[in-house]
Coordinates of C-alpha atoms in Angstrom, one line a residue:
Chain A
M1 CA 149.6 113.6 -48.4
T2 CA 147.5 116.6 -47.4
A3 CA 150.7 118.2 -44.9
P4 CA 151.0 121.7 -44.6
E5 CA 154.2 122.2 -47.3
P6 CA 154.3 126.5 -47.1
V7 CA 157.6 126.5 -47.4
L8 CA 157.2 124.0 -50.5
A9 CA 154.7 126.5 -53.0
A10 CA 156.8 129.5 -52.5
R11 CA 160.6 128.2 -54.3
P12 CA 160.4 127.7 -58.5
G13 CA 161.2 124.9 -59.4
G14 CA 159.6 120.9 -60.6
R15 CA 158.6 119.5 -57.4
S16 CA 161.2 117.2 -56.2
A17 CA 163.4 120.3 -57.0
R18 CA 161.2 122.0 -54.3
I19 CA 161.4 119.7 -51.7
R20 CA 164.9 118.9 -52.0
A21 CA 165.5 122.2 -51.7
A22 CA 163.3 122.4 -48.6
V23 CA 164.8 119.8 -47.1
H24 CA 168.0 121.2 -47.2
R25 CA 167.1 124.4 -45.6
A26 CA 166.0 122.4 -42.5
V27 CA 168.7 120.4 -41.9
V28 CA 170.4 123.3 -42.6
Q29 CA 168.6 125.5 -40.0
L30 CA 167.9 122.4 -37.5
V31 CA 172.4 121.6 -37.5
A32 CA 172.3 125.4 -36.7
E33 CA 170.7 125.7 -33.8
D34 CA 171.5 122.7 -32.0
P35 CA 174.2 121.2 -33.5
A36 CA 174.6 118.5 -30.8
D37 CA 171.2 117.5 -30.9
G38 CA 170.4 114.2 -33.1
L39 CA 168.6 114.6 -36.0
T40 CA 166.1 112.7 -37.3
V41 CA 164.3 112.1 -40.1
P42 CA 161.1 112.7 -38.4
I43 CA 162.5 116.2 -37.1
V44 CA 163.7 117.0 -40.9
A45 CA 160.5 116.5 -42.0
A46 CA 158.3 118.3 -39.3
R47 CA 160.7 121.5 -40.0
A48 CA 160.1 120.9 -44.3
G49 CA 156.7 120.5 -44.3
V50 CA 157.1 117.6 -45.9
H51 CA 156.4 113.6 -44.9
A52 CA 158.9 111.5 -43.2
T53 CA 157.6 109.4 -46.1
T54 CA 158.9 111.8 -48.8
V55 CA 162.2 112.1 -46.6
Y56 CA 162.6 108.5 -46.3
R57 CA 161.9 107.9 -50.1
R58 CA 164.8 110.2 -51.3
W59 CA 167.7 109.5 -48.0
R60 CA 168.0 106.4 -46.5
T61 CA 169.4 107.6 -43.4
V62 CA 169.7 111.2 -41.8
G63 CA 174.0 110.1 -42.7
E64 CA 172.6 110.1 -46.0
L65 CA 170.8 113.2 -46.0
L66 CA 173.5 115.2 -44.1
S67 CA 176.1 114.1 -46.4
D68 CA 173.7 115.3 -48.8
V69 CA 173.3 118.8 -48.3
A70 CA 177.0 118.6 -47.0
T71 CA 177.9 118.8 -51.4
S72 CA 175.9 121.1 -52.0
R73 CA 177.4 123.3 -49.5
F74 CA 180.9 122.7 -50.1
S75 CA 180.2 122.5 -54.2
G76 CA 180.5 125.9 -56.0
E77 CA 180.5 128.3 -53.2
I78 CA 184.2 129.4 -54.1
V79 CA 185.4 130.1 -56.6
V80 CA 188.8 129.3 -58.2
P81 CA 191.1 132.4 -58.7
D82 CA 193.1 133.5 -61.7
T83 CA 195.4 135.6 -60.5
G84 CA 198.7 135.2 -63.7
S85 CA 200.7 132.7 -60.7
L86 CA 200.3 129.8 -58.9
R87 CA 201.3 131.3 -56.1
G88 CA 198.7 134.9 -56.2
D89 CA 195.6 132.1 -56.9
L90 CA 196.5 130.0 -54.1
R91 CA 197.0 132.6 -51.4
R92 CA 193.3 134.4 -52.3
W93 CA 192.0 130.9 -52.5
A94 CA 193.3 129.7 -48.9
A95 CA 191.7 133.3 -47.3
D96 CA 188.4 132.4 -49.7
V97 CA 188.1 128.6 -47.5
A98 CA 189.8 130.4 -44.5
T99 CA 186.5 133.0 -44.5
D100 CA 184.1 130.7 -45.5
L101 CA 185.5 127.7 -42.6
A102 CA 185.1 130.7 -40.1
D103 CA 180.8 130.6 -39.7
P104 CA 179.7 129.2 -37.7
D105 CA 177.0 127.4 -39.8
V106 CA 179.7 126.1 -41.8
L107 CA 181.7 124.3 -38.9
A108 CA 178.2 123.1 -37.6
L109 CA 177.0 121.5 -40.4
M110 CA 180.7 119.9 -40.8
R111 CA 180.9 118.5 -37.3
A112 CA 177.1 117.1 -37.5
A113 CA 178.3 115.5 -41.5
L114 CA 181.5 113.4 -39.4
G115 CA 179.5 112.2 -36.9
A116 CA 175.7 110.8 -39.2
G117 CA 177.5 110.6 -42.4
G118 CA 181.2 109.1 -41.7
Q119 CA 183.3 108.8 -43.9
Q120 CA 180.6 109.5 -47.0
G121 CA 180.3 112.5 -44.8
A122 CA 183.5 113.4 -44.4
C123 CA 184.3 113.0 -47.9
A124 CA 181.7 115.3 -48.6
C125 CA 183.1 117.8 -46.8
R126 CA 185.9 117.9 -48.8
G127 CA 183.7 119.1 -51.0
D128 CA 185.1 120.9 -54.7
R129 CA 188.4 121.3 -52.4
E130 CA 190.8 119.2 -53.6
R131 CA 189.5 119.4 -57.1
Q132 CA 190.0 123.2 -56.8
L133 CA 193.6 122.6 -55.7
A134 CA 194.3 120.0 -58.9
A135 CA 192.8 122.7 -61.0
M136 CA 195.3 125.3 -60.2
I137 CA 197.8 122.6 -59.5
E138 CA 197.5 122.0 -63.4
R139 CA 197.2 125.2 -64.7
E140 CA 200.5 126.6 -63.4
R141 CA 201.7 123.6 -65.3
A142 CA 200.6 124.7 -68.0
R143 CA 202.1 128.0 -67.1
R144 CA 204.8 127.3 -67.3
S145 CA 207.8 124.3 -66.2
G146 CA 209.6 124.1 -63.3
P147 CA 208.7 121.9 -60.2
V148 CA 205.4 122.1 -59.2
P149 CA 203.6 120.9 -55.4
S150 CA 201.5 117.7 -56.0
V151 CA 198.1 118.7 -55.0
E152 CA 198.1 116.0 -52.2
R153 CA 201.4 117.8 -51.2
A154 CA 199.3 120.7 -51.2
A155 CA 196.4 119.1 -49.6
D156 CA 198.6 118.7 -46.6
V157 CA 199.7 122.1 -46.0
L158 CA 196.7 124.2 -46.9
L159 CA 194.0 122.2 -46.4
G160 CA 195.0 120.5 -43.5
P161 CA 195.9 123.5 -40.9
L162 CA 192.3 125.3 -42.5
Y163 CA 190.3 122.3 -41.4
Y164 CA 192.3 121.2 -38.3
R165 CA 191.5 124.7 -37.1
A166 CA 188.3 124.9 -37.8
I167 CA 187.1 122.0 -36.7
F168 CA 189.3 120.7 -34.2
A169 CA 190.8 123.7 -32.7
N170 CA 187.6 125.7 -32.9
A171 CA 190.1 128.9 -33.7
P172 CA 189.0 129.5 -37.6
G173 CA 192.4 130.8 -39.4
S174 CA 192.1 135.0 -41.0
P175 CA 192.3 135.5 -44.2
E176 CA 196.1 136.9 -43.9
W177 CA 196.9 132.8 -41.8
A178 CA 196.5 131.6 -44.9
R179 CA 197.6 133.1 -47.4
D180 CA 200.3 132.6 -45.7
L181 CA 200.3 128.9 -45.3
V182 CA 201.4 129.0 -49.1
D183 CA 204.5 130.7 -48.7
I184 CA 205.4 127.1 -46.8
L185 CA 204.0 125.2 -49.6
L186 CA 206.1 127.1 -51.6
P187 CA 209.3 128.5 -49.9
G188 CA 211.2 130.6 -52.1
P189 CA 211.5 134.8 -52.4
V190 CA 208.1 136.7 -53.0
D191 CA 207.4 138.1 -55.2
P192 CA 204.9 141.2 -53.6
T193 CA 202.8 141.9 -57.3
D194 CA 202.4 138.8 -57.0
D195 CA 199.7 139.2 -53.6
G196 CA 196.5 138.7 -56.4
A197 CA 194.6 138.6 -52.9
R198 CA 195.4 142.0 -51.0
S199 CA 194.9 144.0 -54.1
R200 CA 192.0 142.5 -56.4
A201 CA 189.9 140.8 -53.0
Chain B
M1 CA 168.9 99.3 -9.2
T2 CA 169.2 95.9 -9.7
A3 CA 169.3 96.2 -13.2
P4 CA 172.3 93.2 -14.2
E5 CA 175.5 94.6 -14.0
P6 CA 178.0 91.7 -14.7
V7 CA 180.4 93.8 -16.0
L8 CA 181.3 96.3 -12.7
A9 CA 181.2 92.7 -11.0
A10 CA 184.2 92.0 -12.8
R11 CA 186.1 95.2 -12.8
P12 CA 189.0 96.7 -10.0
G13 CA 188.4 100.1 -8.7
G14 CA 185.2 101.5 -6.3
R15 CA 181.9 101.7 -8.0
S16 CA 182.5 104.5 -9.6
A17 CA 185.0 104.0 -11.3
R18 CA 183.8 100.9 -13.0
I19 CA 180.4 102.3 -13.9
R20 CA 182.5 105.2 -16.0
A21 CA 184.9 102.0 -17.3
A22 CA 181.5 99.8 -18.1
V23 CA 180.5 102.7 -19.6
H24 CA 183.2 104.0 -21.8
R25 CA 184.2 100.6 -23.2
A26 CA 180.0 100.0 -23.5
V27 CA 180.2 103.3 -26.3
V28 CA 183.6 102.8 -27.8
Q29 CA 182.1 99.3 -28.9
L30 CA 178.8 101.1 -29.6
V31 CA 180.8 103.7 -32.2
A32 CA 182.5 101.1 -33.7
E33 CA 180.2 99.1 -34.6
D34 CA 177.6 101.5 -36.4
P35 CA 179.2 104.8 -36.1
A36 CA 176.3 106.2 -38.3
D37 CA 173.2 105.5 -35.7
G38 CA 172.2 107.8 -33.1
L39 CA 173.6 107.0 -30.5
T40 CA 171.4 107.3 -27.3
V41 CA 172.4 107.0 -23.4
P42 CA 170.0 104.8 -23.1
I43 CA 171.3 102.4 -26.4
V44 CA 174.7 103.0 -24.2
A45 CA 173.0 102.3 -20.4
A46 CA 171.9 99.1 -21.9
R47 CA 174.7 97.4 -22.8
A48 CA 176.9 98.8 -20.1
G49 CA 174.9 97.0 -18.1
V50 CA 173.5 99.6 -16.0
H51 CA 170.8 102.1 -15.5
A52 CA 170.0 105.0 -17.6
T53 CA 169.9 107.2 -14.7
T54 CA 172.5 106.3 -13.2
V55 CA 174.8 107.5 -16.6
Y56 CA 172.4 111.1 -16.8
R57 CA 173.9 111.4 -13.2
R58 CA 177.3 111.8 -14.9
W59 CA 176.8 112.7 -18.2
R60 CA 174.2 114.5 -18.5
T61 CA 174.0 114.1 -22.8
V62 CA 175.6 111.9 -25.8
G63 CA 177.2 114.7 -26.5
E64 CA 178.9 115.2 -22.6
L65 CA 179.4 111.2 -22.5
L66 CA 181.5 111.3 -25.9
S67 CA 183.3 114.0 -25.0
D68 CA 184.9 112.4 -22.1
V69 CA 185.0 109.4 -23.9
A70 CA 187.5 111.0 -26.6
T71 CA 189.0 112.2 -23.5
S72 CA 189.9 109.3 -21.9
R73 CA 190.8 107.8 -25.2
F74 CA 193.3 110.7 -26.7
S75 CA 194.9 110.9 -23.3
G76 CA 198.1 109.1 -22.6
E77 CA 197.9 106.6 -24.9
I78 CA 201.2 108.5 -26.7
V79 CA 204.4 108.9 -25.2
V80 CA 206.6 112.1 -25.9
P81 CA 210.0 110.2 -26.9
D82 CA 213.3 111.9 -25.9
T83 CA 215.9 111.0 -28.9
G84 CA 217.8 114.3 -28.0
S85 CA 217.1 116.6 -30.8
L86 CA 213.9 118.2 -32.2
R87 CA 213.8 116.3 -35.0
G88 CA 214.0 113.0 -33.4
D89 CA 211.4 113.9 -31.1
L90 CA 208.8 114.9 -33.6
R91 CA 209.6 112.3 -36.3
R92 CA 208.8 109.9 -33.4
W93 CA 206.3 111.7 -32.5
A94 CA 204.5 111.7 -35.3
A95 CA 204.4 108.1 -37.3
D96 CA 202.9 107.8 -33.5
V97 CA 199.9 110.0 -34.5
A98 CA 200.0 108.4 -38.0
T99 CA 199.7 105.0 -36.6
D100 CA 197.4 105.7 -33.9
L101 CA 195.1 107.7 -36.6
A102 CA 194.3 104.7 -39.1
D103 CA 192.5 102.8 -36.5
P104 CA 189.3 102.4 -37.6
D105 CA 187.4 102.7 -34.3
V106 CA 189.8 105.2 -33.0
L107 CA 188.5 107.3 -36.1
A108 CA 184.7 106.4 -35.7
L109 CA 185.1 107.8 -32.3
M110 CA 186.5 110.8 -33.4
R111 CA 183.8 111.5 -35.9
A112 CA 180.9 110.4 -33.0
A113 CA 182.4 112.9 -30.4
L114 CA 182.3 115.8 -33.6
G115 CA 179.0 115.1 -34.2
A116 CA 177.9 115.1 -31.0
G117 CA 180.2 117.0 -28.6
G118 CA 180.1 120.0 -30.7
Q119 CA 183.3 122.5 -29.2
Q120 CA 184.0 120.1 -26.7
G121 CA 183.9 117.0 -28.2
A122 CA 185.5 118.1 -30.9
C123 CA 188.9 119.6 -28.2
A124 CA 188.4 116.6 -26.6
C125 CA 189.9 115.0 -30.3
R126 CA 192.4 117.1 -29.9
G127 CA 193.2 115.8 -26.4
D128 CA 197.0 115.5 -25.5
R129 CA 198.8 116.0 -28.6
E130 CA 198.7 119.8 -28.7
R131 CA 200.4 119.4 -24.9
Q132 CA 203.1 116.9 -26.3
L133 CA 203.8 119.4 -29.2
A134 CA 204.5 121.9 -26.7
A135 CA 206.8 119.7 -24.2
M136 CA 208.8 119.0 -26.9
I137 CA 209.6 121.9 -28.5
E138 CA 209.6 123.4 -25.0
R139 CA 212.1 121.0 -24.0
E140 CA 214.1 122.5 -27.8
R141 CA 214.1 126.0 -26.5
A142 CA 216.4 124.7 -23.1
R143 CA 218.3 122.1 -24.9
R144 CA 219.7 124.9 -27.3
S145 CA 219.7 129.1 -28.9
G146 CA 218.2 129.3 -32.0
P147 CA 214.7 129.4 -33.8
V148 CA 212.0 127.6 -32.7
P149 CA 208.9 127.0 -34.1
S150 CA 206.1 127.8 -32.2
V151 CA 203.2 126.0 -30.5
E152 CA 201.0 126.3 -33.2
R153 CA 203.3 126.5 -36.3
A154 CA 204.0 123.1 -35.4
A155 CA 200.7 122.4 -34.9
D156 CA 199.3 123.7 -38.4
V157 CA 202.0 121.7 -40.0
L158 CA 202.0 118.3 -38.4
L159 CA 198.6 118.3 -36.6
G160 CA 196.6 119.7 -39.5
P161 CA 197.8 117.1 -42.4
L162 CA 197.8 114.2 -39.7
Y163 CA 193.8 115.2 -38.6
Y164 CA 193.0 115.9 -42.2
R165 CA 194.0 112.6 -43.6
A166 CA 192.6 110.3 -41.3
I167 CA 189.0 112.4 -40.9
F168 CA 188.4 114.3 -44.5
A169 CA 190.5 112.2 -46.9
N170 CA 188.9 108.6 -45.7
A171 CA 193.3 108.2 -45.8
P172 CA 195.4 108.4 -42.7
G173 CA 198.7 108.7 -43.6
S174 CA 201.5 106.4 -43.1
P175 CA 203.9 106.5 -40.2
E176 CA 206.6 107.7 -43.1
W177 CA 204.9 110.0 -44.9
A178 CA 204.5 111.7 -41.1
R179 CA 208.1 110.9 -40.2
D180 CA 208.3 113.3 -43.6
L181 CA 205.8 116.6 -42.3
V182 CA 208.8 117.3 -39.9
D183 CA 211.5 118.4 -42.5
I184 CA 208.5 120.9 -44.0
L185 CA 208.1 122.3 -40.4
L186 CA 212.2 122.2 -39.8
P187 CA 214.1 122.7 -43.3
G188 CA 216.9 122.1 -43.6
P189 CA 219.8 119.5 -43.6
V190 CA 218.7 116.1 -42.3
D191 CA 221.4 114.5 -40.2
P192 CA 221.0 110.5 -40.9
T193 CA 221.7 109.9 -36.9
D194 CA 218.5 112.4 -36.1
D195 CA 216.3 109.3 -37.4
G196 CA 214.8 107.7 -33.8
A197 CA 212.3 106.8 -34.9
R198 CA 213.4 104.3 -37.6
S199 CA 216.7 103.1 -35.6
R200 CA 214.5 102.8 -32.4
A201 CA 211.1 102.6 -33.4

């Protein structure tokens, strides 16, 4: 228990929160530096400045740890917009998700979480995204009557291409491209004043 | 060079091809058994019944090896259909891709290749899929004049949701759901005789 923990000492909050933050930071750094290298708990512990047993006490495996880091990273980073219409909300949100997925460090973390975390890691990578879609669609239902797409359909048409291009095609889509995906989900005339993303971003 | 190589002895083809086949089989088995466990070259070599140096001579890293296995697995497994129309071709093809992605061993291999193989592994997971899309779309252009979707759009609307559901949502889509994705890509009246997949699958 005498290992040097310089990162911990400088952080506010309880010891438990500080350890968690230091370990999360270490994972993000290591994955960004060498995505293909096998991450192990001792390597993470050394970088974080804590004992390996401290890490094992909270996360039994590297997969669990990566899933936890991914859950944190993909929660709360993106805010649900409120432009007054579903089309405007989705257009701005899709552009924000595209911008987030264009960060190479984000992709490195996703790939690592998918590789070591299995289903848990995969679920963590979706993070809040489907819940955010559900919130926007639910609000539209409260706003007006008429057909509204299901969350599943919205995830297929928006998150599908966004994640596919980022993870599989190694070519994250642009915010403009992402905005236009919404027109596939919501066909019909586009109100030019509906484009919250361009006028207010 | 005296390690037992029982698997190799039983296989036809040259020594080089036999080693490659044995190593590929070992990777597929190991990944299916424990996706979250860190795969190493010595572990693969032991399972394949070859020396680790033999593996290192062909594949410098586990990431390269996983990418190679994924490239093999996602090439040639699915045949490009020829139903006489783009809609019919895509409907049958999308259903075949959905069926392939519903195999847990395929998903385990994909996740491992994404995790250890980085961009190379990600590219390997798309395999022949975009080339197959291009072939079907090119054939449609030769068949008739009129608007035909781009390969990029087809990949967004078909491969996006297919891969998203399989990898991220842990809920691979059904063949029926995959067929209906084609109606998002090709809106307009559906000719009931166009449904090659249902009548001939």
